[in-house]
mmCIF file of C-alpha atoms (C1' of nucleotides) in Angstrom:
data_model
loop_
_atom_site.group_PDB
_atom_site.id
_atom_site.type_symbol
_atom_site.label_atom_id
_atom_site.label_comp_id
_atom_site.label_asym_id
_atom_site.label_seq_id
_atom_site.Cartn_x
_atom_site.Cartn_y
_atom_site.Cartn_z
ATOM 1 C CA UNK A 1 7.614 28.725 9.105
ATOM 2 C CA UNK A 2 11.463 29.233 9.256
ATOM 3 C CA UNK A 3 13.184 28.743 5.880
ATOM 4 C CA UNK A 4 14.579 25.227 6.899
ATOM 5 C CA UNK A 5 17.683 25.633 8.043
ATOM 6 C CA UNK A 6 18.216 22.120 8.471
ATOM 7 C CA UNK A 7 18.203 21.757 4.710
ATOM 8 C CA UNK A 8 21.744 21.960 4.786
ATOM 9 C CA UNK A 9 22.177 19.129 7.643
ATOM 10 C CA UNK A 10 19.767 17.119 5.317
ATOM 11 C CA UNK A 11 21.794 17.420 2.420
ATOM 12 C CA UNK A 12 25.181 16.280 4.202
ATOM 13 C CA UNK A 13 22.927 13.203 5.593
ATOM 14 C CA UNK A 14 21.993 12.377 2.119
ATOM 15 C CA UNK A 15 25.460 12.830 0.241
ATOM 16 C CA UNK A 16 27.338 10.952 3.424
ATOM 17 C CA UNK A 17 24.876 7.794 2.655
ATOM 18 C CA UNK A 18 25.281 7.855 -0.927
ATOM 19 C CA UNK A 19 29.087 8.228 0.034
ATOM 20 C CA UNK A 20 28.201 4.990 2.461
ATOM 21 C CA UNK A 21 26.546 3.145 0.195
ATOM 22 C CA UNK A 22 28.600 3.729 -2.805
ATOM 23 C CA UNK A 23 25.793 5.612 -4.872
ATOM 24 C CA UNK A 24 26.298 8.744 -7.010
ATOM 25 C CA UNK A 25 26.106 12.389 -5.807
ATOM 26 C CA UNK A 26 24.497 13.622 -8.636
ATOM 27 C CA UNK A 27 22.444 17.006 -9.592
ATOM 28 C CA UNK A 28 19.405 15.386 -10.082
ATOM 29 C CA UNK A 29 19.753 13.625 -6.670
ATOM 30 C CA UNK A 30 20.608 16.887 -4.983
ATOM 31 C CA UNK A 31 17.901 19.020 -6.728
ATOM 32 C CA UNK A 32 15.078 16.750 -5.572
ATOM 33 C CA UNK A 33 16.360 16.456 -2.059
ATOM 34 C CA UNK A 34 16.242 20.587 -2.971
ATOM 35 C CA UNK A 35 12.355 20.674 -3.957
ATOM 36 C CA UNK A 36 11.233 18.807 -1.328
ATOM 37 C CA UNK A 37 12.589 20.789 1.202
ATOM 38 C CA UNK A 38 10.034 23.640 -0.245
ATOM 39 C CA UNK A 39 7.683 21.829 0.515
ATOM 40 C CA UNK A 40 5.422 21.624 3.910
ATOM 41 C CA UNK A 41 3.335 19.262 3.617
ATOM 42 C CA UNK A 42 2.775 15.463 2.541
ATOM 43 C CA UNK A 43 3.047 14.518 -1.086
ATOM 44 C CA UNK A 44 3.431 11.846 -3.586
ATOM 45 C CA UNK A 45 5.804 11.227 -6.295
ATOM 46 C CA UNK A 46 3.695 12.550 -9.045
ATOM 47 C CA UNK A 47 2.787 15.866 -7.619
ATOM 48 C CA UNK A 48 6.625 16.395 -6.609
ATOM 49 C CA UNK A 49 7.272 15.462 -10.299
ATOM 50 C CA UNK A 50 4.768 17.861 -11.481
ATOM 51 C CA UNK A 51 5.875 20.605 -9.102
ATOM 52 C CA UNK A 52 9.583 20.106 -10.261
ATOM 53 C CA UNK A 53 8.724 20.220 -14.066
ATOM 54 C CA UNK A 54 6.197 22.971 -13.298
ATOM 55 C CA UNK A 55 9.270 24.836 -11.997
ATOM 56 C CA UNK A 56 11.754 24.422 -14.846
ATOM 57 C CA UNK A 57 13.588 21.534 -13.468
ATOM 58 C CA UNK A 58 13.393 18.612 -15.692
ATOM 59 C CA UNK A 59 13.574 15.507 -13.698
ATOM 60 C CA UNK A 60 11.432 12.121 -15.478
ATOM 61 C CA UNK A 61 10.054 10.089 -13.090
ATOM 62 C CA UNK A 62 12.255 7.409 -13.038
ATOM 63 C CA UNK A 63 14.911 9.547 -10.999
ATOM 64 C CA UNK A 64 11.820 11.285 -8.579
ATOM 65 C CA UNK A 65 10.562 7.284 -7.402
ATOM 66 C CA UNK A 66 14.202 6.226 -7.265
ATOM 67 C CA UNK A 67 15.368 9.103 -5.520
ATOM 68 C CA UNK A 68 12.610 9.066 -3.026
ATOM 69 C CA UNK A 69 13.278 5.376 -2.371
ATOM 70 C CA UNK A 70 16.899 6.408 -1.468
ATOM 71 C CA UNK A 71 15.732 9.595 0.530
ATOM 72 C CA UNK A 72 13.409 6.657 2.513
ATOM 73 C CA UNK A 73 15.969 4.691 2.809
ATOM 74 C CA UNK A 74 18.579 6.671 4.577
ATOM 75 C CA UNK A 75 15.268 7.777 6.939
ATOM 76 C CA UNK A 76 15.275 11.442 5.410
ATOM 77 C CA UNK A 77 11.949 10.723 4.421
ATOM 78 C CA UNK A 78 8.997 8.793 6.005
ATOM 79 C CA UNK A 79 6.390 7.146 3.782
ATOM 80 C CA UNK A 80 2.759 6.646 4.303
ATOM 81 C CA UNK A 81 0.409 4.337 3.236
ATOM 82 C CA UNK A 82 -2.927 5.061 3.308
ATOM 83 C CA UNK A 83 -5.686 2.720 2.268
ATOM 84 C CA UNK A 84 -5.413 2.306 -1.539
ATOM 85 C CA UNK A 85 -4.167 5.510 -2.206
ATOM 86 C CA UNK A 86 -0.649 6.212 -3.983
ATOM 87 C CA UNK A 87 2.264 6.290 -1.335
ATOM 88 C CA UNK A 88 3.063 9.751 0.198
ATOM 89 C CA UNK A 89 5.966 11.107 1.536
ATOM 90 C CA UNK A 90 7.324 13.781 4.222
ATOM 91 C CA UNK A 91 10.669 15.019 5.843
ATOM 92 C CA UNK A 92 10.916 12.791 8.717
ATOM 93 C CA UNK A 93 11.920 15.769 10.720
ATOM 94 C CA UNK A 94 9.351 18.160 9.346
ATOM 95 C CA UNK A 95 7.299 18.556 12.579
ATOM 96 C CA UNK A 96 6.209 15.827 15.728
ATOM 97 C CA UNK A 97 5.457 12.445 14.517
ATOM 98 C CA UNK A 98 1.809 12.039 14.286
ATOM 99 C CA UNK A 99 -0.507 9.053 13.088
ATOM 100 C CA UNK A 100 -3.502 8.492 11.633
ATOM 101 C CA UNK A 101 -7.184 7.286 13.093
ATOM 102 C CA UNK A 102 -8.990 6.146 10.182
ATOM 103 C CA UNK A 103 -13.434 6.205 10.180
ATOM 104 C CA UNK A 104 -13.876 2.380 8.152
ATOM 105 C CA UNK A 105 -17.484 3.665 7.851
ATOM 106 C CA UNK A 106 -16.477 6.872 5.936
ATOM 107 C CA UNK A 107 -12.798 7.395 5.473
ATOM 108 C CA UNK A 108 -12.274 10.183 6.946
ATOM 109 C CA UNK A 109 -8.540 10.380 8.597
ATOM 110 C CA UNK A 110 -7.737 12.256 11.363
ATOM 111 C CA UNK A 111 -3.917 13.107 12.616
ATOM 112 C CA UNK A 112 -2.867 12.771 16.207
ATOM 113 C CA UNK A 113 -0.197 12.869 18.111
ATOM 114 C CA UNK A 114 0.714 10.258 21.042
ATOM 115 C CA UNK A 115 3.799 10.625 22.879
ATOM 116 C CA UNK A 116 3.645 7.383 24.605
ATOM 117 C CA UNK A 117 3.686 5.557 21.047
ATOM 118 C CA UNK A 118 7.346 6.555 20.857
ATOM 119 C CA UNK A 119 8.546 5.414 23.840
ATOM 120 C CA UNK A 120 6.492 1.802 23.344
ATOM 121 C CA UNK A 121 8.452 1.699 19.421
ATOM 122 C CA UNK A 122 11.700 2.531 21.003
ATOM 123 C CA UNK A 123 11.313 -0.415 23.661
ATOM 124 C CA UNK A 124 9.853 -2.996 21.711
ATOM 125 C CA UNK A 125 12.964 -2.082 18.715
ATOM 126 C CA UNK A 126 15.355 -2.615 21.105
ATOM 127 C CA UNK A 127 14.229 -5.367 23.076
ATOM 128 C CA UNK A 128 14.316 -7.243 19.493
ATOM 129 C CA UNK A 129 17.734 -6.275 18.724
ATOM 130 C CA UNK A 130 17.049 -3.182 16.647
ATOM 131 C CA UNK A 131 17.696 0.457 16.464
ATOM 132 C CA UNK A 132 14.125 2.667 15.960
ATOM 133 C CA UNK A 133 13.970 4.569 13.006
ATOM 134 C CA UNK A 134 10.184 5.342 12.908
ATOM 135 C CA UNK A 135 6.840 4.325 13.132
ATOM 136 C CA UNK A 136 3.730 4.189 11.673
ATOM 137 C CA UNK A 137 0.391 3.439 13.219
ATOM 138 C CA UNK A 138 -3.217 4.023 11.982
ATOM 139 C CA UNK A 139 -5.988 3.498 14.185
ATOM 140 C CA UNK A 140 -9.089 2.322 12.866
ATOM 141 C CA UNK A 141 -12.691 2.772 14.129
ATOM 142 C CA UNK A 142 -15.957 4.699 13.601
ATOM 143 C CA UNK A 143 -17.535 7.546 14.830
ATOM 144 C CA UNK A 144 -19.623 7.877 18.169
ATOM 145 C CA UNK A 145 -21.965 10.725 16.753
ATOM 146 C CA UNK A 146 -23.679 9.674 13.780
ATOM 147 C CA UNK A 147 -23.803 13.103 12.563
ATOM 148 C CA UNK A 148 -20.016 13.798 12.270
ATOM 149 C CA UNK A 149 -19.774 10.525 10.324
ATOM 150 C CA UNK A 150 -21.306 10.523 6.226
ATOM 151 C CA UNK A 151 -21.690 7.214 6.215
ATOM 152 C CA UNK A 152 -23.670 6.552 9.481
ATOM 153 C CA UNK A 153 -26.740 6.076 8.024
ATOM 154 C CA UNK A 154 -28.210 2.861 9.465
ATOM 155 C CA UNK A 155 -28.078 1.990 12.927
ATOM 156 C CA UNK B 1 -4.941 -25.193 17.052
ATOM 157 C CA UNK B 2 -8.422 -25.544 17.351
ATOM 158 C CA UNK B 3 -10.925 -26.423 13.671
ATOM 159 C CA UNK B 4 -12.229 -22.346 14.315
ATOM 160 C CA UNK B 5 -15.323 -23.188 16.709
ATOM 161 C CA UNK B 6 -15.599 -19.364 16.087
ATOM 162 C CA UNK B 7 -16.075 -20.065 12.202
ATOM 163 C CA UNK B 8 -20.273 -20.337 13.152
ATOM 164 C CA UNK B 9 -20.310 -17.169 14.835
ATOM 165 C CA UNK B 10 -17.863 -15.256 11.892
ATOM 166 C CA UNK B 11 -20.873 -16.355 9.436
ATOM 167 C CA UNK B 12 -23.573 -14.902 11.688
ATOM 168 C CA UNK B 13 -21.281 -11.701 11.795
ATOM 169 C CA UNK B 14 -21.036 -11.682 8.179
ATOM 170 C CA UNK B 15 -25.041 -12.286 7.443
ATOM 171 C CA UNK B 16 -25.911 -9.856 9.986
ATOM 172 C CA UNK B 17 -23.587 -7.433 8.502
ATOM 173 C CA UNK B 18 -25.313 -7.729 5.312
ATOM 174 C CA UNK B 19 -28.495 -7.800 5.435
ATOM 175 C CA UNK B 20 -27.703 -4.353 7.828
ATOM 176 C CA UNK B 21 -26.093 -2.470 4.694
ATOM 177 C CA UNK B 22 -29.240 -4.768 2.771
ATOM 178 C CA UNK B 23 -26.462 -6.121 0.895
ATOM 179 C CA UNK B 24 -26.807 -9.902 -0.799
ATOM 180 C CA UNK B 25 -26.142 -12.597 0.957
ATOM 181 C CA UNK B 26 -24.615 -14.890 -1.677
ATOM 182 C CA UNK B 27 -23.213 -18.581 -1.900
ATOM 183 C CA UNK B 28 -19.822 -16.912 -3.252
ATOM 184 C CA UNK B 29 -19.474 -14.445 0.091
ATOM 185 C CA UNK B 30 -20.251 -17.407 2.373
ATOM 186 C CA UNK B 31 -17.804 -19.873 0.561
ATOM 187 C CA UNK B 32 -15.185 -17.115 0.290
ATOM 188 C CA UNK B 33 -15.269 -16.938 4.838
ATOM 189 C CA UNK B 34 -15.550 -20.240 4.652
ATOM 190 C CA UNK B 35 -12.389 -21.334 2.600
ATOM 191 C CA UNK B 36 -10.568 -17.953 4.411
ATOM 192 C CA UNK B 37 -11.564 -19.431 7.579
ATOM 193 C CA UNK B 38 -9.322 -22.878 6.500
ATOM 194 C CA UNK B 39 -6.429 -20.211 6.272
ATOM 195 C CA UNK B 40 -4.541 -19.935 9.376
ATOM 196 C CA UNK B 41 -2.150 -17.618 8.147
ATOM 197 C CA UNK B 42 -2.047 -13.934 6.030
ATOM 198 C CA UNK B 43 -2.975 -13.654 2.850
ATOM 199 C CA UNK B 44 -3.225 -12.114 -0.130
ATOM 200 C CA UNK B 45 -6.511 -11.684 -2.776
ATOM 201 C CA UNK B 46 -4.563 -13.942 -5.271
ATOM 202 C CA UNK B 47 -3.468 -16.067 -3.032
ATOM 203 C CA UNK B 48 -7.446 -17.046 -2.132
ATOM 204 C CA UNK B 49 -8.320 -16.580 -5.797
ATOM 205 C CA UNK B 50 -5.874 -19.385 -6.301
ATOM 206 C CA UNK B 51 -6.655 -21.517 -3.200
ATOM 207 C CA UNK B 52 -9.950 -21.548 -3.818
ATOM 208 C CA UNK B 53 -9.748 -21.924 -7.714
ATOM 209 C CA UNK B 54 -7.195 -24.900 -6.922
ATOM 210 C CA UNK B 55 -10.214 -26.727 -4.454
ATOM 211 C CA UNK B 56 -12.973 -26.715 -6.956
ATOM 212 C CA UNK B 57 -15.052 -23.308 -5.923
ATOM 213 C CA UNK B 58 -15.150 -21.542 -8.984
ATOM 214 C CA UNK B 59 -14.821 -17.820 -8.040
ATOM 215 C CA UNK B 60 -13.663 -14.447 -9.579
ATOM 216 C CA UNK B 61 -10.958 -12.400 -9.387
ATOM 217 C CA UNK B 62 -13.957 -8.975 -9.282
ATOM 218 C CA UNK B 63 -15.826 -11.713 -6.595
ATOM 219 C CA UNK B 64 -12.693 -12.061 -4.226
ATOM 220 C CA UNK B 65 -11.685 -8.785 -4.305
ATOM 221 C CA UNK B 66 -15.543 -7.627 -3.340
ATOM 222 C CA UNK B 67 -15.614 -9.667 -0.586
ATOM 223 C CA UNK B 68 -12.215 -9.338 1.015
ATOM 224 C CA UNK B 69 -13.585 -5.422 1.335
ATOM 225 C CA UNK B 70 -17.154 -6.415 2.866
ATOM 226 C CA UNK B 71 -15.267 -8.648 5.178
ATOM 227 C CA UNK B 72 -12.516 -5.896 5.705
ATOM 228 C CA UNK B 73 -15.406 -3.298 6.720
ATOM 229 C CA UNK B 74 -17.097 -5.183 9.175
ATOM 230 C CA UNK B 75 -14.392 -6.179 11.273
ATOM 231 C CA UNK B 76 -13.949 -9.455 10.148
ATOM 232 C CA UNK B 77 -10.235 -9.279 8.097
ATOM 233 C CA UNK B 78 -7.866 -6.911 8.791
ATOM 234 C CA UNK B 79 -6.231 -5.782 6.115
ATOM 235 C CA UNK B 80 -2.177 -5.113 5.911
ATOM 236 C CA UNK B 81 -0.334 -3.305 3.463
ATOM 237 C CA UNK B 82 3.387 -3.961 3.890
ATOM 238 C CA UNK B 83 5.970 -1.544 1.962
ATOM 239 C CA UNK B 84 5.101 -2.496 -1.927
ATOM 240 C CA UNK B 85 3.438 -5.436 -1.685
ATOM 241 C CA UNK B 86 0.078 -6.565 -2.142
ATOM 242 C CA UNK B 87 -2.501 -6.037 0.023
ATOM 243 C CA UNK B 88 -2.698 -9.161 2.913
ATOM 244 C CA UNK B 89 -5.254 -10.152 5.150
ATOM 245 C CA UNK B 90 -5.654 -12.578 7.726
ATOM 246 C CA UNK B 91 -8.871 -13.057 10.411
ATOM 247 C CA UNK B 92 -9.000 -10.152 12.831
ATOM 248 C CA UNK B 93 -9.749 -13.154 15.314
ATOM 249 C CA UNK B 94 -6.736 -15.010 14.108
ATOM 250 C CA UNK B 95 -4.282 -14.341 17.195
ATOM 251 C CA UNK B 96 -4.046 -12.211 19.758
ATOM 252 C CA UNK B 97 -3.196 -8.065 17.486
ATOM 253 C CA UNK B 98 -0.136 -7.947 16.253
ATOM 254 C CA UNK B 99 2.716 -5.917 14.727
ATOM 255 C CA UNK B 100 5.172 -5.507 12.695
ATOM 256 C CA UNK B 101 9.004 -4.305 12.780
ATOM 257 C CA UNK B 102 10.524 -4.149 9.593
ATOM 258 C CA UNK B 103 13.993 -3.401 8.778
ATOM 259 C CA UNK B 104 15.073 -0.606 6.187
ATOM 260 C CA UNK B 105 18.183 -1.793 5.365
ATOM 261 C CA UNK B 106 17.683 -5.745 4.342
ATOM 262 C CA UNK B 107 13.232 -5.713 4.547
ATOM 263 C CA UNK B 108 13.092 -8.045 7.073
ATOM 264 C CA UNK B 109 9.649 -8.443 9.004
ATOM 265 C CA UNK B 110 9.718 -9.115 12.516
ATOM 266 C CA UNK B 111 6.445 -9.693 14.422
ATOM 267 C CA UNK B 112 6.025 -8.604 17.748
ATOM 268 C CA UNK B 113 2.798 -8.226 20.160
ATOM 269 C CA UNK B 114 2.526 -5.481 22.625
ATOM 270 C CA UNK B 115 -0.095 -4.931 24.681
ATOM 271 C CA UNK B 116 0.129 -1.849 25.984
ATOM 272 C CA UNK B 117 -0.804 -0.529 22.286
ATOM 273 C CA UNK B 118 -4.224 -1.670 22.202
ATOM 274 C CA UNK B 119 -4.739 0.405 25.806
ATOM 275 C CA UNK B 120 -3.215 3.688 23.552
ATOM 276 C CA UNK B 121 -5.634 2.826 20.767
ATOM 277 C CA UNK B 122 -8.654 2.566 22.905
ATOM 278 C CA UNK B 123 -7.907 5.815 25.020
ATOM 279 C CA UNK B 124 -7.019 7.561 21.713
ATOM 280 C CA UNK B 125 -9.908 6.630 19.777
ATOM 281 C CA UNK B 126 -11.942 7.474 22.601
ATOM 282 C CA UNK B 127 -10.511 10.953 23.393
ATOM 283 C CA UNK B 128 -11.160 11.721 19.470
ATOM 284 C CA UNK B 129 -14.746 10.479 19.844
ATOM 285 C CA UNK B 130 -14.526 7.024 18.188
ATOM 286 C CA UNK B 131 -14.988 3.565 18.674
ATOM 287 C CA UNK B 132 -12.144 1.812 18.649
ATOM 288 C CA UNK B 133 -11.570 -1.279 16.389
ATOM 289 C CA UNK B 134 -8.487 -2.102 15.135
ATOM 290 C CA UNK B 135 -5.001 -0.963 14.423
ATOM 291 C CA UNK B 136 -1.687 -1.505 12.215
ATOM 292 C CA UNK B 137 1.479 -0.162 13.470
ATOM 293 C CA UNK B 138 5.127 -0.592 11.886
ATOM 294 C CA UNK B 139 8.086 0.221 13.402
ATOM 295 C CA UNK B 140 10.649 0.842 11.278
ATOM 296 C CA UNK B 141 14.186 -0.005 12.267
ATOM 297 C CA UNK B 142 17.969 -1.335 11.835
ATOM 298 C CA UNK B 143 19.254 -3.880 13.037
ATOM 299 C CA UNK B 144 22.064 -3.585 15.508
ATOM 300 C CA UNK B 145 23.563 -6.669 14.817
ATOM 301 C CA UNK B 146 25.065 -6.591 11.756
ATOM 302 C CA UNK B 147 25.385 -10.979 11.230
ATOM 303 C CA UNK B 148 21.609 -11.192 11.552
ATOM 304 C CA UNK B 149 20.792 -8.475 8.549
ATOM 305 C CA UNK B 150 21.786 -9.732 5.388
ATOM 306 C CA UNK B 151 22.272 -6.183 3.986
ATOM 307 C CA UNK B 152 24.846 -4.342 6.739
ATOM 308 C CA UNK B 153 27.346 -4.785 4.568
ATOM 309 C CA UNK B 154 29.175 -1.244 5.486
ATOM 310 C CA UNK B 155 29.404 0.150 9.087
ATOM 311 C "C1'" DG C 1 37.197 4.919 -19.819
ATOM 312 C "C1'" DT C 2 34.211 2.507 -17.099
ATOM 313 C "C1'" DT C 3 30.311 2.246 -14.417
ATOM 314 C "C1'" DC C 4 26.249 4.184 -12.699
ATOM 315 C "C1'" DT C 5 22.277 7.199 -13.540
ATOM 316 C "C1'" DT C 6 18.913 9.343 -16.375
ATOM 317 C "C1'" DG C 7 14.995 9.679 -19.441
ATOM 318 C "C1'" DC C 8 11.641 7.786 -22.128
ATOM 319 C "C1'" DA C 9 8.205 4.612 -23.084
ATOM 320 C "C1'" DA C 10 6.646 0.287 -22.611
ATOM 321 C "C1'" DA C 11 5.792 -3.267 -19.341
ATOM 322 C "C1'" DC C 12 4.149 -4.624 -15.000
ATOM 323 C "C1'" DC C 13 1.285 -5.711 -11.068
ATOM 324 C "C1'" DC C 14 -2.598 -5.236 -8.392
ATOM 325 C "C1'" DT C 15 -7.059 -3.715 -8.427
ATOM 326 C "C1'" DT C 16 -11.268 -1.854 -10.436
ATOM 327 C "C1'" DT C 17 -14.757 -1.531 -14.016
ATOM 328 C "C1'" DG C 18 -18.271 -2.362 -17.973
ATOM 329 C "C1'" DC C 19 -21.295 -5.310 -19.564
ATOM 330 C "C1'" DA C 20 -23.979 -9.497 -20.218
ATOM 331 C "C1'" DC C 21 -25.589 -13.237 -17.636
ATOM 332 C "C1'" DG C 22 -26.988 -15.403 -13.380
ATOM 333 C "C1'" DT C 23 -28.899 -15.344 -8.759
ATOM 334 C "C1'" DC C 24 -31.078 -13.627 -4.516
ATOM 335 C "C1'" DT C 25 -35.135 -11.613 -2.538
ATOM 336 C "C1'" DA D 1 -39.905 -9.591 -11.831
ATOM 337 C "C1'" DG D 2 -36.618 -6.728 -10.379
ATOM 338 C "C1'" DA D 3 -32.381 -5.475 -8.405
ATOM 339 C "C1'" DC D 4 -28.101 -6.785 -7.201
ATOM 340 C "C1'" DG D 5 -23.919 -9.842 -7.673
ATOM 341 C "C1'" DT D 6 -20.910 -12.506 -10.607
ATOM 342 C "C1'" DG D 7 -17.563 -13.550 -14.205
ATOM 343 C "C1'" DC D 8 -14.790 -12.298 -17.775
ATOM 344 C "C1'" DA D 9 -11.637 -9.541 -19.960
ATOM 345 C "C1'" DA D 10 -10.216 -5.154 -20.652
ATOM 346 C "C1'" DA D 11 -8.949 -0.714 -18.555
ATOM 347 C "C1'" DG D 12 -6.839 1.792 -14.944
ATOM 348 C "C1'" DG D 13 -3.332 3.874 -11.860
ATOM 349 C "C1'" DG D 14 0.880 3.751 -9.641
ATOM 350 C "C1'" DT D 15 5.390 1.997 -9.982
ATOM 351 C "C1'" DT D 16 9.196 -0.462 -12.196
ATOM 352 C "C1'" DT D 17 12.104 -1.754 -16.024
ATOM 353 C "C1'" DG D 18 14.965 -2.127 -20.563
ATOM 354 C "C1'" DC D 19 17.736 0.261 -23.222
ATOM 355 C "C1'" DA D 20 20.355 4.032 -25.272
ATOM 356 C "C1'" DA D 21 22.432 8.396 -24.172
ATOM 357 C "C1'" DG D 22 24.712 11.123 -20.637
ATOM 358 C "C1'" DA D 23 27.099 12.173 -16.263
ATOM 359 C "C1'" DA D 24 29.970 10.846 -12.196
ATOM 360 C "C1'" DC D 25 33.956 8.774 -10.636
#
DNA sequence: GTTCTTGCAAACCCTTTGCACGTCT
DNA sequence: AGACGTGCAAAGGGTTTGCAAGAAC
């Protein structure tokens, strides 16, 4: 994976809205925004809290949920909420938009991606008198084939 | 709106249900659909706790929350989980599916039905090799109009 | 210098759990 | 009778908050 070169065009997006909105450019801020972008994946605010103390930078978690809550805001980051588990975040931009199918007889989650889904959010924002930002949809159903599903034990 | 004919048939749903996963069928899980069935509207586990508590059923907190999850796995609720707040439910058979826009600068929640969605959740669910039940999608947005959202303050 | 942000720990909310008692089968 | 469900209160996990110290403006 290319060593995100859009960091930089993240990092202008994020001072510009704290500009916008009046908010503080400060280190801490700008060193999370920093982490995250070494990161490829999903992740919540206590593994980015442990991976930033793990790595010398000393950040509580105060400033990590308040600073992802600004980075969400300002649509840097998208957040995800799956089931009852903790929230978890990713670079909006960090690769296609894909959702989530969910199994409600197991759990199991699988990602997909759905072109179509984007046009439909960008029509039905508008035609309400919004401008799209993002979307999140999760799908839920169970398995066809009894053996690719744990839990598909009676029927 | 009509007093739920479909309130007979949701209680054969939910005693079929059980006595498939040979779980109980108990006067507290049959007064807890029927009381929810009373509710035309979302809501959340306290919300019944105290609706109920407030009638004269006596149930639990542990009871409620039990329940809402049988009832959420078979297709009965659906469950939402809107940005931080608590999870809602409301009857999947409530009103014809649907979602939700929220805005990310004031939180506003605007619902919207669209039916082309459910025809992209069936072919997806399919095409993955599952059955498709139900789905939650949120689009997130701004509003373009900055006199109907109480927090465009700049711009 | 003033105001906002940070860090810490305690508080908070929603949800789950342990255990004794009650109820369904 | 036996196994499972219920109720209560306490524990749990994730997130937020109050306050004093520190940094941005």
């Amino acid at each position: 994976m290319p060593p995100t070169p859009e960091i930089a065009e993240l990092k202008n997006q994020f001072s510009e809205y704290l500009r916008r909105k009046k908010y503080r450019n400060t280190q801490e801020r700008s060193n999370v925004l920093d982490r995250i972008a070494e990161i490829d994946d999903h992740f919540s605010a206590d593994e980015l809290y442990l991976y930033m103390n793990g790595q010398g930078d000393k950040v509580s978690r105060a400033t990590i949920y308040s600073t992802l809550d600004l980075l969400t805001q300002c649509n840097i980051l998208t957040k995800h909420r799956f089931q009852g588990e903790s929230a978890h975040f990713e670079l909006a931009t960090r690769m296609p938009h894909h959702d989530h199918l969910i199994c409600t007889e197991c759990g199991r989650i699988v990602e997909f991606r759905e072109e179509a889904i984007d046009g439909i959010r960008d029509q039905v924002a508008k035609g309400l008198g919004f401008r799209p930002l993002s979307h999140s949809l999760q799908i839920h159903a169970v398995c066809h084939d009894p053996t690719t599903c744990e839990h598909n034990t009676s029927d």
